[in-house]
PDB file of C-alpha atoms in Angstrom:
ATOM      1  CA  UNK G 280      10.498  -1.155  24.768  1.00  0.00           C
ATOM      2  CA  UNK G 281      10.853   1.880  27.129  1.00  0.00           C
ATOM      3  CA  UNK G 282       9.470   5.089  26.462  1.00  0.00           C
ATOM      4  CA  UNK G 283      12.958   7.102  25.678  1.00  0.00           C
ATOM      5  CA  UNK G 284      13.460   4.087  22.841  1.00  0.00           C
ATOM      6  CA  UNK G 285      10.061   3.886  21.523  1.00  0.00           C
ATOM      7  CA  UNK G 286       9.719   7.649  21.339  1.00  0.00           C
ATOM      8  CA  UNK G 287      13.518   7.306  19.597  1.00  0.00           C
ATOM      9  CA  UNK G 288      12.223   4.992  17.321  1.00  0.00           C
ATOM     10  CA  UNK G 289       9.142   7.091  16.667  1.00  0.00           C
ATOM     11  CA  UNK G 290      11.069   9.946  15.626  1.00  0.00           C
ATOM     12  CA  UNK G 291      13.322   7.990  13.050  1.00  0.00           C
ATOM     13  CA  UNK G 292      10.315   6.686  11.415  1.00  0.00           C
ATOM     14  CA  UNK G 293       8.962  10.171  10.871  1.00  0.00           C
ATOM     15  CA  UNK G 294      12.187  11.291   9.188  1.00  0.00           C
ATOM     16  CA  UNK G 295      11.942   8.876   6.571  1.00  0.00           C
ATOM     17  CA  UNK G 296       8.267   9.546   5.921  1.00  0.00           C
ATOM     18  CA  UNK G 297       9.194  13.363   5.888  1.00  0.00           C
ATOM     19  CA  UNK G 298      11.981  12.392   3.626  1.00  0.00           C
ATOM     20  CA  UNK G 299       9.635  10.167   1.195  1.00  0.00           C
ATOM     21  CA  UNK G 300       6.804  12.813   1.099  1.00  0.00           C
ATOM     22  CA  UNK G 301       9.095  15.781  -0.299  1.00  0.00           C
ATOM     23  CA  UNK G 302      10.896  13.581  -2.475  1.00  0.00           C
ATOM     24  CA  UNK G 303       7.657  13.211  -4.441  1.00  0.00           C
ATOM     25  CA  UNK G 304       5.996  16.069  -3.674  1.00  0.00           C
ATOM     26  CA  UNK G 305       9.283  17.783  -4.984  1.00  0.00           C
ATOM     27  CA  UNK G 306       8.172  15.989  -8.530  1.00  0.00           C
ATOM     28  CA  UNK G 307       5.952  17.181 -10.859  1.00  0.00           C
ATOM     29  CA  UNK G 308       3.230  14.884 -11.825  1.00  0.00           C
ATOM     30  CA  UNK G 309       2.741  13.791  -8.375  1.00  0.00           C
ATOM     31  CA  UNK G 310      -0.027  14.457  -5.124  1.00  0.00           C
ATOM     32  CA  UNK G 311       0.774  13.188  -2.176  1.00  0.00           C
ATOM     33  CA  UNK G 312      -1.755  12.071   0.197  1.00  0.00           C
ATOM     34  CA  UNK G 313      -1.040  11.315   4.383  1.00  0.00           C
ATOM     35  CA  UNK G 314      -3.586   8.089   4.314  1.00  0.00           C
ATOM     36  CA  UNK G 315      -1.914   6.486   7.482  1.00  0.00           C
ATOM     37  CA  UNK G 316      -3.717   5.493  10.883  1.00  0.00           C
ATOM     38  CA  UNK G 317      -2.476   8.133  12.543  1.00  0.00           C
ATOM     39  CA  UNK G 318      -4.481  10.267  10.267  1.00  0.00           C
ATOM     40  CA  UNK G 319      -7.994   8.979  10.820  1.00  0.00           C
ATOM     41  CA  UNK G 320      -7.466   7.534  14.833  1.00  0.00           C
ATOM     42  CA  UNK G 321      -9.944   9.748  16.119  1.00  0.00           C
ATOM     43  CA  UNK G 322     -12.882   9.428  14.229  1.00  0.00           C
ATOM     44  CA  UNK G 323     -11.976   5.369  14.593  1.00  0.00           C
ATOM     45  CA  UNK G 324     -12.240   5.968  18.140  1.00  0.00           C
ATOM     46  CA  UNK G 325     -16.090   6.956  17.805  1.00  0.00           C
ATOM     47  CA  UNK G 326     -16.872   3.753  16.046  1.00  0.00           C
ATOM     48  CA  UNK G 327     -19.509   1.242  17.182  1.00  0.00           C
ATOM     49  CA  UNK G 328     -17.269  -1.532  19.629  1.00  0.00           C
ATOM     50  CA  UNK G 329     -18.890  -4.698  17.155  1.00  0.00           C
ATOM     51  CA  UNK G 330     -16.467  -7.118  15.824  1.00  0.00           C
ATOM     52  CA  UNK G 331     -17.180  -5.770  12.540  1.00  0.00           C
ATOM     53  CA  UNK G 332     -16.007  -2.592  13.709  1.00  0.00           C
ATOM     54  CA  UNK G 333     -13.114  -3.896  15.458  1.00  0.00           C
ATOM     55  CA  UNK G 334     -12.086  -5.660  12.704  1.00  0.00           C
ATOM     56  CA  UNK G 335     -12.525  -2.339  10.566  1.00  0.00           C
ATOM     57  CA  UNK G 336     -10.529  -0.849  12.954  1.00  0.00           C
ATOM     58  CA  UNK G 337      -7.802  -3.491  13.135  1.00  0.00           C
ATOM     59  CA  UNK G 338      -7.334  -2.970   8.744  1.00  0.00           C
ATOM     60  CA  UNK G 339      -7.273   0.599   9.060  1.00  0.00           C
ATOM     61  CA  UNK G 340      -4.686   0.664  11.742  1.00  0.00           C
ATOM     62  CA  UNK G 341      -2.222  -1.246   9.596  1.00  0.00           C
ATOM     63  CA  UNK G 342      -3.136   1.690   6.509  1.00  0.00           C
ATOM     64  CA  UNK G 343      -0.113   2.815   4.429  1.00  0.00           C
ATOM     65  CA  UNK G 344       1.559   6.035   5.721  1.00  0.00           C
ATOM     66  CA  UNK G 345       0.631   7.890   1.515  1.00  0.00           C
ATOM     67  CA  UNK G 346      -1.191   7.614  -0.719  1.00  0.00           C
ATOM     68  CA  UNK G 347       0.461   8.536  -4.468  1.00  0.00           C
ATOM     69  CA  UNK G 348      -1.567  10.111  -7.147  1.00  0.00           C
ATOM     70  CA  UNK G 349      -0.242  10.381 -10.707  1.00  0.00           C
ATOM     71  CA  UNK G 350      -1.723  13.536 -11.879  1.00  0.00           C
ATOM     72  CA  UNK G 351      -1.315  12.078 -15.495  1.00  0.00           C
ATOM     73  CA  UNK G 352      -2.917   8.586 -15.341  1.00  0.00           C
ATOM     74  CA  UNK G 353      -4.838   8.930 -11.707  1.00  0.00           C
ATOM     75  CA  UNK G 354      -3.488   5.773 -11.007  1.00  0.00           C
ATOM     76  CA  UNK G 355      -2.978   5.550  -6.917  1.00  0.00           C
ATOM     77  CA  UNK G 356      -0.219   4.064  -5.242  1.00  0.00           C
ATOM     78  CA  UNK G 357      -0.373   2.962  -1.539  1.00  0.00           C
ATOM     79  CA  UNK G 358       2.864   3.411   0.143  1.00  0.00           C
ATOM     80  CA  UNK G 359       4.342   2.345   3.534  1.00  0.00           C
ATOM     81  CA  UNK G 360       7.577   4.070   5.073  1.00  0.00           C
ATOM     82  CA  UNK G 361       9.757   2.014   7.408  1.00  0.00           C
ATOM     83  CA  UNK G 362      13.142   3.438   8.347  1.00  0.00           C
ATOM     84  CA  UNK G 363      15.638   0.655   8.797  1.00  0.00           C
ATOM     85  CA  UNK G 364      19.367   1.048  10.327  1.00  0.00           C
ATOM     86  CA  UNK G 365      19.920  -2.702   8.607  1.00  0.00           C
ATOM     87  CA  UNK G 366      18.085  -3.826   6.308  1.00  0.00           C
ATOM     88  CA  UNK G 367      17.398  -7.710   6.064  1.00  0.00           C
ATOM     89  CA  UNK G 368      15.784  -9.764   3.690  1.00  0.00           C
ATOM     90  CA  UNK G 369      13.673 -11.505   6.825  1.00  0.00           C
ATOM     91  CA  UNK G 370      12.601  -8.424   8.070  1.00  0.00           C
ATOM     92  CA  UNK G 371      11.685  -6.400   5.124  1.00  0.00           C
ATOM     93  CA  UNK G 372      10.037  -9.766   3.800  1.00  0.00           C
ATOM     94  CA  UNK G 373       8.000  -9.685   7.672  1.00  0.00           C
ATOM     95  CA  UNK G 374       6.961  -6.290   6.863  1.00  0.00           C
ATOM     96  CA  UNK G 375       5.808  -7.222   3.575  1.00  0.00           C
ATOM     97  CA  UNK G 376       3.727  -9.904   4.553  1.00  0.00           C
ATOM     98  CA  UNK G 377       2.464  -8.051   7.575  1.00  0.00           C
ATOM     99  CA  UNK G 378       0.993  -5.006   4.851  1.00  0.00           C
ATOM    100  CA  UNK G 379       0.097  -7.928   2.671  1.00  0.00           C
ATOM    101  CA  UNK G 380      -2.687  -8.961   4.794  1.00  0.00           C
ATOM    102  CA  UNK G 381      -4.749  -5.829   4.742  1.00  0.00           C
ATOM    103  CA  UNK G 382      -3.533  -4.157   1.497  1.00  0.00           C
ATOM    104  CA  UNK G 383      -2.906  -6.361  -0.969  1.00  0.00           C
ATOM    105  CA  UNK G 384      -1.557  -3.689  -3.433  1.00  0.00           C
ATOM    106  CA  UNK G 385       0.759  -1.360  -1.518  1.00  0.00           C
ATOM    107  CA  UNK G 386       3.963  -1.085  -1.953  1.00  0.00           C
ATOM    108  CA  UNK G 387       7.032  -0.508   0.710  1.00  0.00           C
ATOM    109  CA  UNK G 388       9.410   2.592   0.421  1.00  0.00           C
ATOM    110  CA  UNK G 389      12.821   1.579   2.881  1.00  0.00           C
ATOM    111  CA  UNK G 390      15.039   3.984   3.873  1.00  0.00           C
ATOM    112  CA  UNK G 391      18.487   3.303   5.150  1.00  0.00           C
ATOM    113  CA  UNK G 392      22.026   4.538   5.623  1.00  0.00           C
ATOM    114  CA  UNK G 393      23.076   3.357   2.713  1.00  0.00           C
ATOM    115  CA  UNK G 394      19.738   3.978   0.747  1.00  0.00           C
ATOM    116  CA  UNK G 395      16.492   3.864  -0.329  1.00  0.00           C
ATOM    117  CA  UNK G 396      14.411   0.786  -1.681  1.00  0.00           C
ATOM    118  CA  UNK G 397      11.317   0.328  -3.242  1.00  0.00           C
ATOM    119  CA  UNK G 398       8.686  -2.560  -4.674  1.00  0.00           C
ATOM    120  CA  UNK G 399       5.523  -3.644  -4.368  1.00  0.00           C
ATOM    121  CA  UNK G 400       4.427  -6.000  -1.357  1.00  0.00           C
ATOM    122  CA  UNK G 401       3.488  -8.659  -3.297  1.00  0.00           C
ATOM    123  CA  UNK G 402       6.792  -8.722  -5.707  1.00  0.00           C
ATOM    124  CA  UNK G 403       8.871  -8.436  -1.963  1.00  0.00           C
ATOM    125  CA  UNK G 404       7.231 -11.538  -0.908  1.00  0.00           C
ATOM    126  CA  UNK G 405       7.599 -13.400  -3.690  1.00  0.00           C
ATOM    127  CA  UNK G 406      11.388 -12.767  -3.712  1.00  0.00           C
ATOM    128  CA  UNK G 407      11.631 -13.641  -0.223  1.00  0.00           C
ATOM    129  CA  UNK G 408      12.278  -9.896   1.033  1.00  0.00           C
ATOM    130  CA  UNK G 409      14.775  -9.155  -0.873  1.00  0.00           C
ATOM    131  CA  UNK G 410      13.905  -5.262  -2.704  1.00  0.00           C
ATOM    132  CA  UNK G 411      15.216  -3.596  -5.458  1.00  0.00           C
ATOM    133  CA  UNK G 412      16.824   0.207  -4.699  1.00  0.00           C
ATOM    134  CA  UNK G 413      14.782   3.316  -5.146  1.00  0.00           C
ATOM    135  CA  UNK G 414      14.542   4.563  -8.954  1.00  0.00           C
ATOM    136  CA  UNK G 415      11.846   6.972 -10.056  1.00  0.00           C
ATOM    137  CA  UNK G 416      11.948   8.168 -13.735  1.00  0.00           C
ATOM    138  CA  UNK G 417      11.350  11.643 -12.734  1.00  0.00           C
ATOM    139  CA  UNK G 418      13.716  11.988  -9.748  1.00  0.00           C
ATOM    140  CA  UNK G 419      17.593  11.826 -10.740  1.00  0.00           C
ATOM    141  CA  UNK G 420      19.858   9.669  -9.107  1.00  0.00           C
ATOM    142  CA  UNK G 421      21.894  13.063  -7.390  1.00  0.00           C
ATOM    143  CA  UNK G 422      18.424  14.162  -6.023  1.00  0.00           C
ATOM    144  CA  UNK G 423      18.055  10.720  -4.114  1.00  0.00           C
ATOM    145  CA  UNK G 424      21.704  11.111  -2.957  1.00  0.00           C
ATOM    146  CA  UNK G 425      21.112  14.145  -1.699  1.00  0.00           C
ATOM    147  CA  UNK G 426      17.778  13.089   0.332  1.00  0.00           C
ATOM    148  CA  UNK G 427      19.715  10.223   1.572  1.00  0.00           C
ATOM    149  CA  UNK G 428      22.550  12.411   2.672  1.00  0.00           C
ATOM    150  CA  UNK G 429      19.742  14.419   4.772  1.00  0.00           C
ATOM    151  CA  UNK G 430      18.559  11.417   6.282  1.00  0.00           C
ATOM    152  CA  UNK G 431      21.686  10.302   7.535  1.00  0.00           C
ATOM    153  CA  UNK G 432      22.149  13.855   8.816  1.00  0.00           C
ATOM    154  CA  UNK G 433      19.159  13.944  10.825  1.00  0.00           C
ATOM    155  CA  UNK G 434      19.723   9.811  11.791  1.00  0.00           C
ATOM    156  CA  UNK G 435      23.106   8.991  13.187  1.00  0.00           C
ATOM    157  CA  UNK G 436      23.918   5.126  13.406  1.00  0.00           C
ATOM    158  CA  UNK G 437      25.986   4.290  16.270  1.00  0.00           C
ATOM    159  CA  UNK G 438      28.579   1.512  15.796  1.00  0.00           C
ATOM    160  CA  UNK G 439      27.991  -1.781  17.096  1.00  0.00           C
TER     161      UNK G 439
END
């Protein structure tokens, strides 16, 4: 992948995370928490080089981009943001599995054109990738359409 596409690429992924974070920031109840890699890369790059360390390293690289904090029941939800243009049951099961390794109890937040989708890893897996759509309790359904109408403002698909 060049440069142009990765940095492309880049970009689209930060929209949805942007997108995720003041959807539930936006909701009472809630803290939201960056935990991702790209949070905590350069005090990783000070570690020790031992295998222990590199294997350290290798978990925290593959860290959920939040971390969700019910104010009520302090219960913490770790949550990774992928932006998709399609979504597939293969890849979103990939992904899954891929998060499954190193955090066994995160969940996976999709965003796509034609919306959002949510579960945990494990329950993704075990239906073979497929993911239920995005419902929160505390966000109405008219609030999600109107996050997913700024996403696809800010991402245009192009036609195949």
């Amino acid at each position: 992948m060049n440069n142009i596409k990765f940095t492309h690429e880049l970009i689209k992924g930060k929209i949805a995370e942007i997108i995720f974070e003041q959807m539930i920031h936006n909701t009472k109840g809630y803290t939201v928490l960056e935990f991702g890699y790209e949070k905590v890369v350069h005090q990783l790059a000070k570690a020790p080089k031992s295998e222990d360390a590199r294997a350290m390293i290798e978990i925290v690289r593959k860290a959920p981009d939040y971390a969700i904090v019910n104010e009520d029941t302090h219960n913490v939800t770790l949550v990774e943001i992928k932006y998709m243009a399609k979504r597939t049951n293969g890849k979103v099961n990939a992904i899954a599995k891929e998060i499954e390794k190193s955090w066994r109890h995160a969940a996976l937040f999709i965003a796509t054109p034609d919306g959002f989708f949510y579960d945990q890893v494990d329950t993704i897996i075990a239906n073979k990738g497929a993911v239920k759509p995005f419902h929160h309790g505390k966000i109405q359904p008219k609030i999600v359409d109107q996050y997913l109408a700024m996403l696809n403002e800010f991402i245009v698909v192009k036609s195949s």
